[in-house]
Each structure stands twice: as C-alpha cells, then as structure tokens.
Amino acid sequence: MSRPIRSTDTQARNRDMKLFDGHQQIWLFGYGSLIFKADFPYIERRPASIRHWVRRFWQASHDHRGTVEVPGRVVTLIQQPGAICHGMAYLITPEEFAHLDFREKNGYLRFVTRMTFTDGSEADGLVYIATEDNEAFLGAASERDIALQIASATGPSGPNSEYLLSLAEALRELADHDEHVFGIERHLLDILD
Ligand code: SIN
C-alpha cells in the first residue's frame, strides 16, 4: 500500500530554533525560488555559494507549485562532499523569518551554513533545507519523469514549470551551469513543445 500523502508544516519547529538569537542581521542563503523571488525586504543581496551540497528537484510542493492531490516538484539540497552550490545570499533582519517560515513550511528546516561570496569573503548564515525524513520528500527520479511531473503540476504560486524555468534563468544569470536543472529544463521544453 502506498504511503498517504500528508502535508507537513515546519513553522513551529523553525520558530522554536534559537539559531542566531540576539543577532540584528542574519545572512540567508537561497538556492531555489529564493534566488528569483525575493518577496521580503533585505539590506543587501550578494551571489554566494555553499560547499558540500547539490540542488535537487527531490521535494514535493503541496502548497506553492502543486497541491496535495497533484504535487509539484521543487528543489532541496542533498549532501555531496566537495560539491559547490551557487545561489543568492540576503542580509535580513530577524523579523523576516515569520514570512520565510510560512513560505518554506512544507518540509523545510533552517540550518546554519557557511557561505562564500564572489570576492572570497565568508559569513555564517541560515539556509532552508528539506531533509529526507520529511513527509514531502520524494527523492530521485529520472530527469524525464521529474519534467513530466513538473509539466502537470500547478499550485497557488503558479505553474510548476514557471518555477523551473525561472530558476534555470536565474542560474544562467549567476553563470552557474547546473546540469541537473538544465537537463530537466530541456525535457520540460520538449514536453511543452
Ligand atoms: C530556497 O530557495 O533556498 C529554498 C527552496 C525554495 O524555496 O525553492
């Protein structure tokens, strides 16, 4: 029997975290929609990267780019020694986390990460990761199957295809060649053709 699809809500767990308590400003590293959709105020925004993680379309979206009945697929981070994940860092105040926790509530938890900016300087900050033990974790599938699922899903934030295409465009602007994302994008464009 297949596991029933349940939505998961990480807001309370994130709210109770004491990471960077007392700090007036915190760096947030974004690697998915947080690169191309900054719907929160920030003090500064800088391209950055983190080590030992890769971006993967392995997380279900029940609340943004899909529904519980027809889930979309969005990115999370998977550990891979030596890998570098490029993204966008935002310097924000702690007040923004209520909105961010709501936005990332479908399985994502805040983790501390070290990030490197393009000038080589570094900072500690937070990143939202949906780990394998969350209810909405889907795991690996072929690029074609991921693209087919993305092509069929839409949610309150819009079509899942828009998420993928916006992410691919944002990564090109960052001069990041992410073969996982670009490979799925090629399949999607072929499916939509
Ligand atoms: C992120 O962008 O950093 C988290 C995943 C997402 O919201 O797409």
PDB file of C-alpha atoms and ligand atoms in Angstrom:
ATOM      1  CA  MET A   1       0.000   0.000   0.000  1.00  0.00           C
ATOM      2  CA  SER A   2       1.392   3.408  -0.859  1.00  0.00           C
ATOM      3  CA  ARG A   3       2.051   5.918   1.869  1.00  0.00           C
ATOM      4  CA  PRO A   4      -0.723   8.501   2.202  1.00  0.00           C
ATOM      5  CA  ILE A   5       0.408  11.956   1.106  1.00  0.00           C
ATOM      6  CA  ARG A   6       0.377  14.199   4.117  1.00  0.00           C
ATOM      7  CA  SER A   7       1.425  17.783   4.177  1.00  0.00           C
ATOM      8  CA  THR A   8       4.000  18.699   6.728  1.00  0.00           C
ATOM      9  CA  ASP A   9       4.271  22.058   8.490  1.00  0.00           C
ATOM     10  CA  THR A  10       7.667  23.052   9.840  1.00  0.00           C
ATOM     11  CA  GLN A  11       6.731  26.550  11.037  1.00  0.00           C
ATOM     12  CA  ALA A  12       6.634  25.743  14.775  1.00  0.00           C
ATOM     13  CA  ARG A  13       9.950  23.856  14.665  1.00  0.00           C
ATOM     14  CA  ASN A  14      11.633  26.718  12.828  1.00  0.00           C
ATOM     15  CA  ARG A  15      10.150  29.349  15.138  1.00  0.00           C
ATOM     16  CA  ASP A  16      11.492  27.492  18.190  1.00  0.00           C
ATOM     17  CA  MET A  17      15.038  27.373  16.847  1.00  0.00           C
ATOM     18  CA  LYS A  18      17.483  29.536  18.740  1.00  0.00           C
ATOM     19  CA  LEU A  19      19.955  29.947  15.883  1.00  0.00           C
ATOM     20  CA  PHE A  20      21.394  33.481  15.682  1.00  0.00           C
ATOM     21  CA  ASP A  21      19.213  34.640  18.580  1.00  0.00           C
ATOM     22  CA  GLY A  22      20.058  38.208  19.519  1.00  0.00           C
ATOM     23  CA  HIS A  23      21.551  38.996  16.102  1.00  0.00           C
ATOM     24  CA  GLN A  24      20.193  42.133  14.444  1.00  0.00           C
ATOM     25  CA  GLN A  25      21.123  40.990  10.934  1.00  0.00           C
ATOM     26  CA  ILE A  26      21.406  37.466   9.520  1.00  0.00           C
ATOM     27  CA  TRP A  27      22.603  36.142   6.169  1.00  0.00           C
ATOM     28  CA  LEU A  28      20.144  33.838   4.406  1.00  0.00           C
ATOM     29  CA  PHE A  29      21.362  31.625   1.549  1.00  0.00           C
ATOM     30  CA  GLY A  30      18.807  30.897  -1.184  1.00  0.00           C
ATOM     31  CA  TYR A  31      19.308  28.204  -3.843  1.00  0.00           C
ATOM     32  CA  GLY A  32      15.796  27.729  -5.308  1.00  0.00           C
ATOM     33  CA  SER A  33      12.878  30.127  -5.507  1.00  0.00           C
ATOM     34  CA  LEU A  34      14.680  32.327  -3.001  1.00  0.00           C
ATOM     35  CA  ILE A  35      17.091  33.235  -5.825  1.00  0.00           C
ATOM     36  CA  PHE A  36      14.456  34.527  -8.225  1.00  0.00           C
ATOM     37  CA  LYS A  37      11.611  35.534  -5.919  1.00  0.00           C
ATOM     38  CA  ALA A  38      12.679  37.818  -3.073  1.00  0.00           C
ATOM     39  CA  ASP A  39       9.278  38.796  -1.663  1.00  0.00           C
ATOM     40  CA  PHE A  40      10.772  40.182   1.554  1.00  0.00           C
ATOM     41  CA  PRO A  41      12.810  43.264   2.402  1.00  0.00           C
ATOM     42  CA  TYR A  42      16.582  42.822   2.586  1.00  0.00           C
ATOM     43  CA  ILE A  43      19.531  45.022   3.495  1.00  0.00           C
ATOM     44  CA  GLU A  44      21.921  43.530   0.981  1.00  0.00           C
ATOM     45  CA  ARG A  45      21.868  40.826  -1.707  1.00  0.00           C
ATOM     46  CA  ARG A  46      25.013  39.074  -2.948  1.00  0.00           C
ATOM     47  CA  PRO A  47      25.724  35.993  -5.080  1.00  0.00           C
ATOM     48  CA  ALA A  48      27.251  33.313  -2.871  1.00  0.00           C
ATOM     49  CA  SER A  49      27.941  29.594  -2.726  1.00  0.00           C
ATOM     50  CA  ILE A  50      27.980  26.836  -0.142  1.00  0.00           C
ATOM     51  CA  ARG A  51      30.156  23.722  -0.131  1.00  0.00           C
ATOM     52  CA  HIS A  52      29.270  20.024   0.026  1.00  0.00           C
ATOM     53  CA  TRP A  53      25.654  20.390  -1.171  1.00  0.00           C
ATOM     54  CA  VAL A  54      23.897  19.877  -4.518  1.00  0.00           C
ATOM     55  CA  ARG A  55      20.498  21.218  -5.615  1.00  0.00           C
ATOM     56  CA  ARG A  56      17.944  18.521  -6.487  1.00  0.00           C
ATOM     57  CA  PHE A  57      14.270  18.534  -7.562  1.00  0.00           C
ATOM     58  CA  TRP A  58      13.515  15.912  -4.927  1.00  0.00           C
ATOM     59  CA  GLN A  59      10.978  17.706  -2.741  1.00  0.00           C
ATOM     60  CA  ALA A  60       7.208  17.741  -3.318  1.00  0.00           C
ATOM     61  CA  SER A  61       5.340  21.028  -3.393  1.00  0.00           C
ATOM     62  CA  HIS A  62       1.825  20.741  -1.980  1.00  0.00           C
ATOM     63  CA  ASP A  63       1.275  24.417  -1.254  1.00  0.00           C
ATOM     64  CA  HIS A  64       3.067  26.550  -3.875  1.00  0.00           C
ATOM     65  CA  ARG A  65       3.682  24.793  -7.191  1.00  0.00           C
ATOM     66  CA  GLY A  66       1.305  21.879  -6.780  1.00  0.00           C
ATOM     67  CA  THR A  67      -1.403  20.554  -4.498  1.00  0.00           C
ATOM     68  CA  VAL A  68      -1.693  17.619  -2.093  1.00  0.00           C
ATOM     69  CA  GLU A  69      -3.583  15.747  -4.843  1.00  0.00           C
ATOM     70  CA  VAL A  70      -1.182  16.680  -7.663  1.00  0.00           C
ATOM     71  CA  PRO A  71       2.144  17.619  -6.058  1.00  0.00           C
ATOM     72  CA  GLY A  72       4.750  19.597  -7.915  1.00  0.00           C
ATOM     73  CA  ARG A  73       8.500  19.191  -7.533  1.00  0.00           C
ATOM     74  CA  VAL A  74      10.797  21.832  -6.100  1.00  0.00           C
ATOM     75  CA  VAL A  75      14.420  21.873  -5.049  1.00  0.00           C
ATOM     76  CA  THR A  76      16.107  20.918  -1.828  1.00  0.00           C
ATOM     77  CA  LEU A  77      19.770  20.335  -1.004  1.00  0.00           C
ATOM     78  CA  ILE A  78      21.452  16.941  -0.829  1.00  0.00           C
ATOM     79  CA  GLN A  79      24.840  16.432   0.777  1.00  0.00           C
ATOM     80  CA  GLN A  80      27.676  15.677  -1.632  1.00  0.00           C
ATOM     81  CA  PRO A  81      31.267  16.011  -0.437  1.00  0.00           C
ATOM     82  CA  GLY A  82      33.254  18.517  -2.494  1.00  0.00           C
ATOM     83  CA  ALA A  83      30.240  19.897  -4.394  1.00  0.00           C
ATOM     84  CA  ILE A  84      29.546  23.619  -4.631  1.00  0.00           C
ATOM     85  CA  CYS A  85      26.029  25.021  -4.784  1.00  0.00           C
ATOM     86  CA  HIS A  86      25.679  28.548  -6.134  1.00  0.00           C
ATOM     87  CA  GLY A  87      22.847  30.812  -5.055  1.00  0.00           C
ATOM     88  CA  MET A  88      21.945  34.192  -3.658  1.00  0.00           C
ATOM     89  CA  ALA A  89      22.591  35.481  -0.149  1.00  0.00           C
ATOM     90  CA  TYR A  90      20.377  38.077   1.511  1.00  0.00           C
ATOM     91  CA  LEU A  91      21.219  40.057   4.614  1.00  0.00           C
ATOM     92  CA  ILE A  92      17.935  40.331   6.518  1.00  0.00           C
ATOM     93  CA  THR A  93      16.593  41.236   9.938  1.00  0.00           C
ATOM     94  CA  PRO A  94      15.091  38.534  12.240  1.00  0.00           C
ATOM     95  CA  GLU A  95      11.576  39.934  11.596  1.00  0.00           C
ATOM     96  CA  GLU A  96      11.588  38.416   8.097  1.00  0.00           C
ATOM     97  CA  PHE A  97      11.681  34.850   9.405  1.00  0.00           C
ATOM     98  CA  ALA A  98       7.960  34.622  10.178  1.00  0.00           C
ATOM     99  CA  HIS A  99       7.204  35.195   6.487  1.00  0.00           C
ATOM    100  CA  LEU A 100      10.049  32.909   5.357  1.00  0.00           C
ATOM    101  CA  ASP A 101       8.999  30.097   7.715  1.00  0.00           C
ATOM    102  CA  PHE A 102       5.469  30.306   6.306  1.00  0.00           C
ATOM    103  CA  ARG A 103       6.744  30.292   2.735  1.00  0.00           C
ATOM    104  CA  GLU A 104       9.068  27.311   3.347  1.00  0.00           C
ATOM    105  CA  LYS A 105       6.705  25.422   5.673  1.00  0.00           C
ATOM    106  CA  ASN A 106       6.244  22.335   3.509  1.00  0.00           C
ATOM    107  CA  GLY A 107       9.151  20.373   4.951  1.00  0.00           C
ATOM    108  CA  TYR A 108      12.000  22.888   5.101  1.00  0.00           C
ATOM    109  CA  LEU A 109      14.011  23.469   8.280  1.00  0.00           C
ATOM    110  CA  ARG A 110      16.539  26.178   8.967  1.00  0.00           C
ATOM    111  CA  PHE A 111      20.178  25.071   9.134  1.00  0.00           C
ATOM    112  CA  VAL A 112      23.353  27.016   9.816  1.00  0.00           C
ATOM    113  CA  THR A 113      25.715  27.193   6.858  1.00  0.00           C
ATOM    114  CA  ARG A 114      28.961  28.876   5.940  1.00  0.00           C
ATOM    115  CA  MET A 115      28.702  30.783   2.668  1.00  0.00           C
ATOM    116  CA  THR A 116      31.360  32.215   0.391  1.00  0.00           C
ATOM    117  CA  PHE A 117      30.804  35.410  -1.568  1.00  0.00           C
ATOM    118  CA  THR A 118      32.263  36.031  -5.015  1.00  0.00           C
ATOM    119  CA  ASP A 119      35.108  38.156  -3.577  1.00  0.00           C
ATOM    120  CA  GLY A 120      36.204  35.178  -1.456  1.00  0.00           C
ATOM    121  CA  SER A 121      34.933  36.544   1.864  1.00  0.00           C
ATOM    122  CA  GLU A 122      32.805  34.277   4.036  1.00  0.00           C
ATOM    123  CA  ALA A 123      29.941  34.503   6.512  1.00  0.00           C
ATOM    124  CA  ASP A 124      27.781  32.181   8.580  1.00  0.00           C
ATOM    125  CA  GLY A 125      24.066  32.264   7.938  1.00  0.00           C
ATOM    126  CA  LEU A 126      20.932  30.197   7.505  1.00  0.00           C
ATOM    127  CA  VAL A 127      19.592  28.033   4.717  1.00  0.00           C
ATOM    128  CA  TYR A 128      16.243  26.210   4.411  1.00  0.00           C
ATOM    129  CA  ILE A 129      16.684  22.509   3.641  1.00  0.00           C
ATOM    130  CA  ALA A 130      14.012  19.818   3.255  1.00  0.00           C
ATOM    131  CA  THR A 131      15.742  16.713   4.568  1.00  0.00           C
ATOM    132  CA  GLU A 132      14.958  13.131   3.531  1.00  0.00           C
ATOM    133  CA  ASP A 133      12.919  12.427   6.656  1.00  0.00           C
ATOM    134  CA  ASN A 134      10.203  15.000   5.868  1.00  0.00           C
ATOM    135  CA  GLU A 135       6.812  13.779   4.631  1.00  0.00           C
ATOM    136  CA  ALA A 136       7.052  15.661   1.339  1.00  0.00           C
ATOM    137  CA  PHE A 137      10.458  14.261   0.356  1.00  0.00           C
ATOM    138  CA  LEU A 138      10.183  12.416  -2.967  1.00  0.00           C
ATOM    139  CA  GLY A 139      13.794  11.550  -3.721  1.00  0.00           C
ATOM    140  CA  ALA A 140      15.459  10.774  -7.008  1.00  0.00           C
ATOM    141  CA  ALA A 141      13.713  10.143 -10.325  1.00  0.00           C
ATOM    142  CA  SER A 142      14.842  10.390 -13.946  1.00  0.00           C
ATOM    143  CA  GLU A 143      15.107  13.872 -15.441  1.00  0.00           C
ATOM    144  CA  ARG A 144      12.270  12.970 -17.820  1.00  0.00           C
ATOM    145  CA  ASP A 145       9.953  11.835 -15.007  1.00  0.00           C
ATOM    146  CA  ILE A 146      10.741  14.934 -12.976  1.00  0.00           C
ATOM    147  CA  ALA A 147       9.977  17.106 -16.020  1.00  0.00           C
ATOM    148  CA  LEU A 148       6.689  15.244 -16.640  1.00  0.00           C
ATOM    149  CA  GLN A 149       5.618  15.808 -13.035  1.00  0.00           C
ATOM    150  CA  ILE A 150       6.588  19.484 -13.250  1.00  0.00           C
ATOM    151  CA  ALA A 151       4.665  19.880 -16.519  1.00  0.00           C
ATOM    152  CA  SER A 152       1.489  18.532 -14.915  1.00  0.00           C
ATOM    153  CA  ALA A 153       1.506  20.482 -11.643  1.00  0.00           C
ATOM    154  CA  THR A 154       0.252  23.900 -10.707  1.00  0.00           C
ATOM    155  CA  GLY A 155      -0.461  25.479  -7.336  1.00  0.00           C
ATOM    156  CA  PRO A 156      -1.351  28.742  -5.585  1.00  0.00           C
ATOM    157  CA  SER A 157       2.014  30.301  -6.554  1.00  0.00           C
ATOM    158  CA  GLY A 158       1.573  29.343 -10.207  1.00  0.00           C
ATOM    159  CA  PRO A 159       2.631  26.598 -12.612  1.00  0.00           C
ATOM    160  CA  ASN A 160       5.462  24.331 -11.515  1.00  0.00           C
ATOM    161  CA  SER A 161       7.022  24.867 -14.962  1.00  0.00           C
ATOM    162  CA  GLU A 162       7.399  28.576 -14.191  1.00  0.00           C
ATOM    163  CA  TYR A 163       9.424  27.669 -11.046  1.00  0.00           C
ATOM    164  CA  LEU A 164      11.820  25.511 -13.067  1.00  0.00           C
ATOM    165  CA  LEU A 165      12.187  27.988 -15.944  1.00  0.00           C
ATOM    166  CA  SER A 166      12.698  30.938 -13.571  1.00  0.00           C
ATOM    167  CA  LEU A 167      15.291  29.000 -11.603  1.00  0.00           C
ATOM    168  CA  ALA A 168      17.161  27.987 -14.776  1.00  0.00           C
ATOM    169  CA  GLU A 169      17.165  31.598 -15.976  1.00  0.00           C
ATOM    170  CA  ALA A 170      18.385  32.869 -12.586  1.00  0.00           C
ATOM    171  CA  LEU A 171      21.206  30.297 -12.566  1.00  0.00           C
ATOM    172  CA  ARG A 172      22.284  31.415 -16.044  1.00  0.00           C
ATOM    173  CA  GLU A 173      22.422  34.976 -14.750  1.00  0.00           C
ATOM    174  CA  LEU A 174      24.683  33.708 -11.949  1.00  0.00           C
ATOM    175  CA  ALA A 175      26.802  31.908 -14.600  1.00  0.00           C
ATOM    176  CA  ASP A 176      26.115  28.630 -12.809  1.00  0.00           C
ATOM    177  CA  HIS A 177      25.888  25.594 -15.057  1.00  0.00           C
ATOM    178  CA  ASP A 178      23.685  23.246 -13.030  1.00  0.00           C
ATOM    179  CA  GLU A 179      23.322  20.165 -15.232  1.00  0.00           C
ATOM    180  CA  HIS A 180      20.556  18.698 -13.044  1.00  0.00           C
ATOM    181  CA  VAL A 181      18.382  21.805 -13.511  1.00  0.00           C
ATOM    182  CA  PHE A 182      19.290  22.371 -17.157  1.00  0.00           C
ATOM    183  CA  GLY A 183      18.737  18.702 -18.029  1.00  0.00           C
ATOM    184  CA  ILE A 184      15.213  18.773 -16.557  1.00  0.00           C
ATOM    185  CA  GLU A 185      14.598  22.100 -18.316  1.00  0.00           C
ATOM    186  CA  ARG A 186      15.482  20.522 -21.697  1.00  0.00           C
ATOM    187  CA  HIS A 187      12.950  17.726 -21.076  1.00  0.00           C
ATOM    188  CA  LEU A 188      10.307  20.198 -19.952  1.00  0.00           C
ATOM    189  CA  LEU A 189      10.720  22.368 -23.062  1.00  0.00           C
ATOM    190  CA  ASP A 190      10.460  19.224 -25.174  1.00  0.00           C
ATOM    191  CA  ILE A 191       7.261  18.131 -23.340  1.00  0.00           C
ATOM    192  CA  LEU A 192       5.685  21.600 -23.614  1.00  0.00           C
ATOM    193  CA  ASP A 193       6.618  21.918 -27.302  1.00  0.00           C
TER     194      ASP A 193
HETATM  195  C1  SIN B   1      15.479  28.162  -1.391  1.00  0.00           C
HETATM  196  O1  SIN B   1      15.132  28.734  -2.420  1.00  0.00           O
HETATM  197  O2  SIN B   1      16.547  28.483  -0.804  1.00  0.00           O
HETATM  198  C2  SIN B   1      14.641  27.099  -0.771  1.00  0.00           C
HETATM  199  C3  SIN B   1      13.810  26.312  -1.707  1.00  0.00           C
HETATM  200  C4  SIN B   1      12.745  27.091  -2.416  1.00  0.00           C
HETATM  201  O3  SIN B   1      12.030  27.878  -1.762  1.00  0.00           O
HETATM  202  O4  SIN B   1      12.583  26.940  -3.627  1.00  0.00           O
END
